[in-house]
Amino acid sequence: MLTAGTRVSQVTTSVPQLAVKAPPCLHARSGTKPLSKQASRSVQTSAWFNFGKPKAPPAKTARETVIPEPSYSLPIGLAGIAGLSGLEGNLALAGVTGFLGAFLAFQASRVQFVFDDEALEVLIKSKDDKAEKSDNKFVGGQNRWSYDAFTNWEFWWKKFPVLVYFKETQTKSEGQIHFFPVLFKGDQLYNVMAERCGSSQNSGPTEE
């Protein structure tokens, strides 16, 4: 028992010490060394200079290939004219329009306008129903034209399309014109041309 005035010497308590290991660096992996000061400084500098730079544009998505469905409206119309001409006794006109209607009906069953991601191409179905590339009999070269080469295109007429016209600079630099009878569904052909073939002086979509 301690009495008043007794000097208490220093009391010590022995506390066992626990060995505590420092936690590993969060970014370090097994078998790797932490970045040196120089490497760390280089990473920081690179991040500083890349800050605010515009990101690379996303890769362009290819447009789907569009093939307008065949239409026999024009051949049927010519056949009607041939029949009426025959009833009226105009056999010459009946013969011409009848032959032209039959020819266009045959063409409608085999000609395809193929609009891929880059160009318009005219393909011809073979006997085994396989679409094959074709050459232009009038101006030469393959029937394939890049959309960038189109300078104008027109529809006659938008309500009842009979003929489609376009001019391109791929065949020759001063421009080459082409005419094709409309043997496809007119709305499908018009919509894809308006989307991919550039501006039209008279037949393009009008803004409301």
PDB file of C-alpha atoms in Angstrom:
ATOM      1  CA  MET A   1       0.000   0.000   0.000  1.00  0.00           C
ATOM      2  CA  LEU A   2       1.282   3.400  -0.965  1.00  0.00           C
ATOM      3  CA  THR A   3       1.289   6.101   1.627  1.00  0.00           C
ATOM      4  CA  ALA A   4       1.131   9.820   1.062  1.00  0.00           C
ATOM      5  CA  GLY A   5       4.429  11.382   0.093  1.00  0.00           C
ATOM      6  CA  THR A   6       5.729   8.123  -1.246  1.00  0.00           C
ATOM      7  CA  ARG A   7       7.497   8.670  -4.555  1.00  0.00           C
ATOM      8  CA  VAL A   8       6.208   6.390  -7.221  1.00  0.00           C
ATOM      9  CA  SER A   9       8.851   5.204  -9.510  1.00  0.00           C
ATOM     10  CA  GLN A  10       8.148   4.788 -13.207  1.00  0.00           C
ATOM     11  CA  VAL A  11       5.846   1.869 -13.799  1.00  0.00           C
ATOM     12  CA  THR A  12       6.216   0.066 -17.067  1.00  0.00           C
ATOM     13  CA  THR A  13       3.967  -2.459 -18.620  1.00  0.00           C
ATOM     14  CA  SER A  14       5.315  -4.993 -20.998  1.00  0.00           C
ATOM     15  CA  VAL A  15       3.119  -5.090 -24.130  1.00  0.00           C
ATOM     16  CA  PRO A  16       3.913  -7.650 -26.788  1.00  0.00           C
ATOM     17  CA  GLN A  17       4.620  -6.104 -30.207  1.00  0.00           C
ATOM     18  CA  LEU A  18       2.809  -7.387 -33.261  1.00  0.00           C
ATOM     19  CA  ALA A  19       4.578  -7.604 -36.592  1.00  0.00           C
ATOM     20  CA  VAL A  20       2.474  -5.675 -39.180  1.00  0.00           C
ATOM     21  CA  LYS A  21       3.402  -5.821 -42.861  1.00  0.00           C
ATOM     22  CA  ALA A  22       2.807  -2.844 -45.087  1.00  0.00           C
ATOM     23  CA  PRO A  23       0.057  -3.474 -47.668  1.00  0.00           C
ATOM     24  CA  PRO A  24       1.287  -4.018 -51.210  1.00  0.00           C
ATOM     25  CA  CYS A  25       0.923  -1.190 -53.690  1.00  0.00           C
ATOM     26  CA  LEU A  26      -2.541  -1.209 -55.197  1.00  0.00           C
ATOM     27  CA  HIS A  27      -1.310  -1.072 -58.792  1.00  0.00           C
ATOM     28  CA  ALA A  28       1.455  -3.574 -58.371  1.00  0.00           C
ATOM     29  CA  ARG A  29       0.928  -7.154 -59.465  1.00  0.00           C
ATOM     30  CA  SER A  30       2.756 -10.308 -58.528  1.00  0.00           C
ATOM     31  CA  GLY A  31       6.123 -10.426 -60.243  1.00  0.00           C
ATOM     32  CA  THR A  32       6.085  -6.758 -61.321  1.00  0.00           C
ATOM     33  CA  LYS A  33       8.020  -3.781 -60.086  1.00  0.00           C
ATOM     34  CA  PRO A  34       6.506  -0.391 -59.280  1.00  0.00           C
ATOM     35  CA  LEU A  35       7.064   2.398 -61.780  1.00  0.00           C
ATOM     36  CA  SER A  36      10.228   4.378 -61.371  1.00  0.00           C
ATOM     37  CA  LYS A  37       9.996   8.119 -60.777  1.00  0.00           C
ATOM     38  CA  GLN A  38      11.064   8.810 -64.357  1.00  0.00           C
ATOM     39  CA  ALA A  39       8.445   6.457 -65.854  1.00  0.00           C
ATOM     40  CA  SER A  40       5.732   7.866 -63.584  1.00  0.00           C
ATOM     41  CA  ARG A  41       6.657  11.409 -64.627  1.00  0.00           C
ATOM     42  CA  SER A  42       6.481  10.347 -68.317  1.00  0.00           C
ATOM     43  CA  VAL A  43       2.980   8.902 -67.880  1.00  0.00           C
ATOM     44  CA  GLN A  44       1.787  12.067 -66.174  1.00  0.00           C
ATOM     45  CA  THR A  45       3.263  14.259 -68.936  1.00  0.00           C
ATOM     46  CA  SER A  46       1.621  12.140 -71.658  1.00  0.00           C
ATOM     47  CA  ALA A  47      -1.755  12.344 -69.939  1.00  0.00           C
ATOM     48  CA  TRP A  48      -1.375  16.131 -69.606  1.00  0.00           C
ATOM     49  CA  PHE A  49      -0.680  16.685 -73.323  1.00  0.00           C
ATOM     50  CA  ASN A  50      -3.455  14.269 -74.433  1.00  0.00           C
ATOM     51  CA  PHE A  51      -6.029  16.007 -72.273  1.00  0.00           C
ATOM     52  CA  GLY A  52      -8.593  17.829 -74.382  1.00  0.00           C
ATOM     53  CA  LYS A  53      -7.543  16.295 -77.697  1.00  0.00           C
ATOM     54  CA  PRO A  54     -10.506  15.229 -79.885  1.00  0.00           C
ATOM     55  CA  LYS A  55     -11.179  11.524 -79.965  1.00  0.00           C
ATOM     56  CA  ALA A  56     -10.792   9.588 -83.181  1.00  0.00           C
ATOM     57  CA  PRO A  57     -14.064   9.491 -85.176  1.00  0.00           C
ATOM     58  CA  PRO A  58     -15.972   6.218 -84.969  1.00  0.00           C
ATOM     59  CA  ALA A  59     -15.623   3.769 -87.824  1.00  0.00           C
ATOM     60  CA  LYS A  60     -18.064   4.398 -90.673  1.00  0.00           C
ATOM     61  CA  THR A  61     -20.937   1.927 -90.778  1.00  0.00           C
ATOM     62  CA  ALA A  62     -21.524   0.448 -94.214  1.00  0.00           C
ATOM     63  CA  ARG A  63     -24.968   1.119 -95.669  1.00  0.00           C
ATOM     64  CA  GLU A  64     -27.107  -1.847 -96.515  1.00  0.00           C
ATOM     65  CA  THR A  65     -27.459  -3.008-100.103  1.00  0.00           C
ATOM     66  CA  VAL A  66     -30.803  -2.022-101.632  1.00  0.00           C
ATOM     67  CA  ILE A  67     -32.313  -3.770-104.677  1.00  0.00           C
ATOM     68  CA  PRO A  68     -35.652  -2.238-105.766  1.00  0.00           C
ATOM     69  CA  GLU A  69     -38.285  -4.838-106.565  1.00  0.00           C
ATOM     70  CA  PRO A  70     -39.257  -5.350-110.224  1.00  0.00           C
ATOM     71  CA  SER A  71     -42.416  -3.695-111.533  1.00  0.00           C
ATOM     72  CA  TYR A  72     -44.397  -4.557-114.686  1.00  0.00           C
ATOM     73  CA  SER A  73     -46.465  -1.366-114.735  1.00  0.00           C
ATOM     74  CA  LEU A  74     -44.723   0.028-117.820  1.00  0.00           C
ATOM     75  CA  PRO A  75     -44.955  -3.182-119.905  1.00  0.00           C
ATOM     76  CA  ILE A  76     -48.614  -3.609-118.925  1.00  0.00           C
ATOM     77  CA  GLY A  77     -49.325  -0.007-119.922  1.00  0.00           C
ATOM     78  CA  LEU A  78     -47.731  -0.579-123.335  1.00  0.00           C
ATOM     79  CA  ALA A  79     -49.709  -3.794-123.770  1.00  0.00           C
ATOM     80  CA  GLY A  80     -52.899  -1.828-123.053  1.00  0.00           C
ATOM     81  CA  ILE A  81     -51.981   0.758-125.687  1.00  0.00           C
ATOM     82  CA  ALA A  82     -51.270  -2.061-128.148  1.00  0.00           C
ATOM     83  CA  GLY A  83     -54.685  -3.601-127.503  1.00  0.00           C
ATOM     84  CA  LEU A  84     -56.550  -0.333-127.919  1.00  0.00           C
ATOM     85  CA  SER A  85     -54.592   0.493-131.074  1.00  0.00           C
ATOM     86  CA  GLY A  86     -55.501  -2.889-132.522  1.00  0.00           C
ATOM     87  CA  LEU A  87     -59.201  -2.329-131.813  1.00  0.00           C
ATOM     88  CA  GLU A  88     -58.986   1.042-133.567  1.00  0.00           C
ATOM     89  CA  GLY A  89     -57.367  -0.572-136.573  1.00  0.00           C
ATOM     90  CA  ASN A  90     -53.953   1.031-136.064  1.00  0.00           C
ATOM     91  CA  LEU A  91     -52.010  -2.166-136.499  1.00  0.00           C
ATOM     92  CA  ALA A  92     -48.632  -0.434-136.898  1.00  0.00           C
ATOM     93  CA  LEU A  93     -48.868   1.255-133.501  1.00  0.00           C
ATOM     94  CA  ALA A  94     -50.283  -1.908-131.955  1.00  0.00           C
ATOM     95  CA  GLY A  95     -47.357  -3.915-133.268  1.00  0.00           C
ATOM     96  CA  VAL A  96     -44.702  -1.461-132.063  1.00  0.00           C
ATOM     97  CA  THR A  97     -46.115  -0.942-128.588  1.00  0.00           C
ATOM     98  CA  GLY A  98     -46.911  -4.644-128.212  1.00  0.00           C
ATOM     99  CA  PHE A  99     -43.351  -5.648-129.117  1.00  0.00           C
ATOM    100  CA  LEU A 100     -41.869  -2.965-126.828  1.00  0.00           C
ATOM    101  CA  GLY A 101     -44.113  -4.022-123.942  1.00  0.00           C
ATOM    102  CA  ALA A 102     -43.087  -7.669-124.320  1.00  0.00           C
ATOM    103  CA  PHE A 103     -39.393  -6.720-124.467  1.00  0.00           C
ATOM    104  CA  LEU A 104     -39.605  -4.565-121.332  1.00  0.00           C
ATOM    105  CA  ALA A 105     -41.493  -7.303-119.481  1.00  0.00           C
ATOM    106  CA  PHE A 106     -38.633  -9.672-120.287  1.00  0.00           C
ATOM    107  CA  GLN A 107     -36.084  -7.082-119.126  1.00  0.00           C
ATOM    108  CA  ALA A 108     -37.981  -6.452-115.880  1.00  0.00           C
ATOM    109  CA  SER A 109     -37.608 -10.138-115.026  1.00  0.00           C
ATOM    110  CA  ARG A 110     -33.821 -10.102-115.391  1.00  0.00           C
ATOM    111  CA  VAL A 111     -32.389  -6.581-114.821  1.00  0.00           C
ATOM    112  CA  GLN A 112     -31.488  -5.429-111.301  1.00  0.00           C
ATOM    113  CA  PHE A 113     -30.418  -2.043-109.998  1.00  0.00           C
ATOM    114  CA  VAL A 114     -28.157  -2.782-107.023  1.00  0.00           C
ATOM    115  CA  PHE A 115     -27.349   0.092-104.668  1.00  0.00           C
ATOM    116  CA  ASP A 116     -24.497  -1.009-102.388  1.00  0.00           C
ATOM    117  CA  ASP A 117     -22.534   1.117 -99.930  1.00  0.00           C
ATOM    118  CA  GLU A 118     -20.430   2.831-102.611  1.00  0.00           C
ATOM    119  CA  ALA A 119     -22.048   2.635-106.038  1.00  0.00           C
ATOM    120  CA  LEU A 120     -25.003   1.836-108.276  1.00  0.00           C
ATOM    121  CA  GLU A 121     -24.492  -1.312-110.322  1.00  0.00           C
ATOM    122  CA  VAL A 122     -26.673  -2.894-113.015  1.00  0.00           C
ATOM    123  CA  LEU A 123     -26.735  -6.687-112.835  1.00  0.00           C
ATOM    124  CA  ILE A 124     -28.329  -9.150-115.252  1.00  0.00           C
ATOM    125  CA  LYS A 125     -29.836 -12.457-114.122  1.00  0.00           C
ATOM    126  CA  SER A 126     -28.571 -15.481-115.989  1.00  0.00           C
ATOM    127  CA  LYS A 127     -30.539 -18.616-116.891  1.00  0.00           C
ATOM    128  CA  ASP A 128     -29.777 -20.156-113.493  1.00  0.00           C
ATOM    129  CA  ASP A 129     -31.218 -16.995-111.831  1.00  0.00           C
ATOM    130  CA  LYS A 130     -27.766 -15.799-110.751  1.00  0.00           C
ATOM    131  CA  ALA A 131     -27.150 -12.030-111.002  1.00  0.00           C
ATOM    132  CA  GLU A 132     -24.021 -11.228-113.021  1.00  0.00           C
ATOM    133  CA  LYS A 133     -22.105  -8.061-113.855  1.00  0.00           C
ATOM    134  CA  SER A 134     -22.852  -6.368-117.162  1.00  0.00           C
ATOM    135  CA  ASP A 135     -21.081  -4.069-119.617  1.00  0.00           C
ATOM    136  CA  ASN A 136     -22.565  -0.962-121.220  1.00  0.00           C
ATOM    137  CA  LYS A 137     -23.204  -1.715-124.909  1.00  0.00           C
ATOM    138  CA  PHE A 138     -23.339   1.944-125.920  1.00  0.00           C
ATOM    139  CA  VAL A 139     -20.472   3.745-124.154  1.00  0.00           C
ATOM    140  CA  GLY A 140     -18.395   0.779-122.988  1.00  0.00           C
ATOM    141  CA  GLY A 141     -17.150  -0.038-119.522  1.00  0.00           C
ATOM    142  CA  GLN A 142     -18.855  -1.768-116.671  1.00  0.00           C
ATOM    143  CA  ASN A 143     -22.347  -0.772-115.568  1.00  0.00           C
ATOM    144  CA  ARG A 144     -21.213   0.420-112.150  1.00  0.00           C
ATOM    145  CA  TRP A 145     -21.000   4.061-111.108  1.00  0.00           C
ATOM    146  CA  SER A 146     -19.802   5.550-107.835  1.00  0.00           C
ATOM    147  CA  TYR A 147     -22.260   7.840-106.051  1.00  0.00           C
ATOM    148  CA  ASP A 148     -19.554  10.519-105.911  1.00  0.00           C
ATOM    149  CA  ALA A 149     -19.530  10.636-109.725  1.00  0.00           C
ATOM    150  CA  PHE A 150     -23.229  11.578-110.035  1.00  0.00           C
ATOM    151  CA  THR A 151     -23.829  15.188-111.049  1.00  0.00           C
ATOM    152  CA  ASN A 152     -27.588  15.026-111.641  1.00  0.00           C
ATOM    153  CA  TRP A 153     -30.495  12.606-111.911  1.00  0.00           C
ATOM    154  CA  GLU A 154     -34.139  12.968-112.909  1.00  0.00           C
ATOM    155  CA  PHE A 155     -37.386  10.976-112.833  1.00  0.00           C
ATOM    156  CA  TRP A 156     -40.045  11.112-115.577  1.00  0.00           C
ATOM    157  CA  TRP A 157     -42.513  11.172-113.933  1.00  0.00           C
ATOM    158  CA  LYS A 158     -42.613  10.939-110.148  1.00  0.00           C
ATOM    159  CA  LYS A 159     -46.305   9.944-110.062  1.00  0.00           C
ATOM    160  CA  PHE A 160     -45.945   7.316-112.771  1.00  0.00           C
ATOM    161  CA  PRO A 161     -42.207   6.804-113.424  1.00  0.00           C
ATOM    162  CA  VAL A 162     -41.447   5.771-116.988  1.00  0.00           C
ATOM    163  CA  LEU A 163     -37.837   6.842-117.445  1.00  0.00           C
ATOM    164  CA  VAL A 164     -34.896   7.535-115.147  1.00  0.00           C
ATOM    165  CA  TYR A 165     -31.971   9.705-116.243  1.00  0.00           C
ATOM    166  CA  PHE A 166     -28.638  10.388-114.594  1.00  0.00           C
ATOM    167  CA  LYS A 167     -25.348  12.019-115.504  1.00  0.00           C
ATOM    168  CA  GLU A 168     -21.991  10.888-114.138  1.00  0.00           C
ATOM    169  CA  THR A 169     -18.319  11.823-114.596  1.00  0.00           C
ATOM    170  CA  GLN A 170     -16.826   8.383-114.027  1.00  0.00           C
ATOM    171  CA  THR A 171     -17.136   7.214-117.646  1.00  0.00           C
ATOM    172  CA  LYS A 172     -15.720  10.475-118.986  1.00  0.00           C
ATOM    173  CA  SER A 173     -14.698  13.654-117.239  1.00  0.00           C
ATOM    174  CA  GLU A 174     -17.046  15.964-119.174  1.00  0.00           C
ATOM    175  CA  GLY A 175     -19.995  13.837-118.099  1.00  0.00           C
ATOM    176  CA  GLN A 176     -21.887  10.865-119.519  1.00  0.00           C
ATOM    177  CA  ILE A 177     -25.677  10.642-119.551  1.00  0.00           C
ATOM    178  CA  HIS A 178     -27.715   7.450-119.141  1.00  0.00           C
ATOM    179  CA  PHE A 179     -31.387   6.642-119.699  1.00  0.00           C
ATOM    180  CA  PHE A 180     -33.132   3.570-118.326  1.00  0.00           C
ATOM    181  CA  PRO A 181     -36.795   2.555-118.431  1.00  0.00           C
ATOM    182  CA  VAL A 182     -38.208   2.272-114.928  1.00  0.00           C
ATOM    183  CA  LEU A 183     -38.732  -1.478-114.514  1.00  0.00           C
ATOM    184  CA  PHE A 184     -38.764  -1.328-110.717  1.00  0.00           C
ATOM    185  CA  LYS A 185     -41.139  -0.103-108.057  1.00  0.00           C
ATOM    186  CA  GLY A 186     -40.950   3.641-108.495  1.00  0.00           C
ATOM    187  CA  ASP A 187     -41.092   4.649-104.832  1.00  0.00           C
ATOM    188  CA  GLN A 188     -38.266   2.288-103.865  1.00  0.00           C
ATOM    189  CA  LEU A 189     -36.052   3.456-106.739  1.00  0.00           C
ATOM    190  CA  TYR A 190     -36.775   7.116-106.060  1.00  0.00           C
ATOM    191  CA  ASN A 191     -36.096   6.904-102.326  1.00  0.00           C
ATOM    192  CA  VAL A 192     -32.726   5.183-102.657  1.00  0.00           C
ATOM    193  CA  MET A 193     -31.579   7.547-105.432  1.00  0.00           C
ATOM    194  CA  ALA A 194     -32.611  10.560-103.358  1.00  0.00           C
ATOM    195  CA  GLU A 195     -30.607   9.180-100.447  1.00  0.00           C
ATOM    196  CA  ARG A 196     -27.401   8.148-102.238  1.00  0.00           C
ATOM    197  CA  CYS A 197     -27.086   9.750-105.663  1.00  0.00           C
ATOM    198  CA  GLY A 198     -26.695  13.372-104.655  1.00  0.00           C
ATOM    199  CA  SER A 199     -28.800  16.317-105.693  1.00  0.00           C
ATOM    200  CA  SER A 200     -31.380  16.434-108.472  1.00  0.00           C
ATOM    201  CA  GLN A 201     -32.155  19.669-110.294  1.00  0.00           C
ATOM    202  CA  ASN A 202     -35.853  18.944-110.720  1.00  0.00           C
ATOM    203  CA  SER A 203     -36.767  15.595-109.163  1.00  0.00           C
ATOM    204  CA  GLY A 204     -35.165  15.866-105.730  1.00  0.00           C
ATOM    205  CA  PRO A 205     -37.236  15.921-102.541  1.00  0.00           C
ATOM    206  CA  THR A 206     -38.698  19.330-101.792  1.00  0.00           C
ATOM    207  CA  GLU A 207     -38.507  20.762 -98.296  1.00  0.00           C
ATOM    208  CA  GLU A 208     -41.856  21.399 -96.652  1.00  0.00           C
TER     209      GLU A 208
END
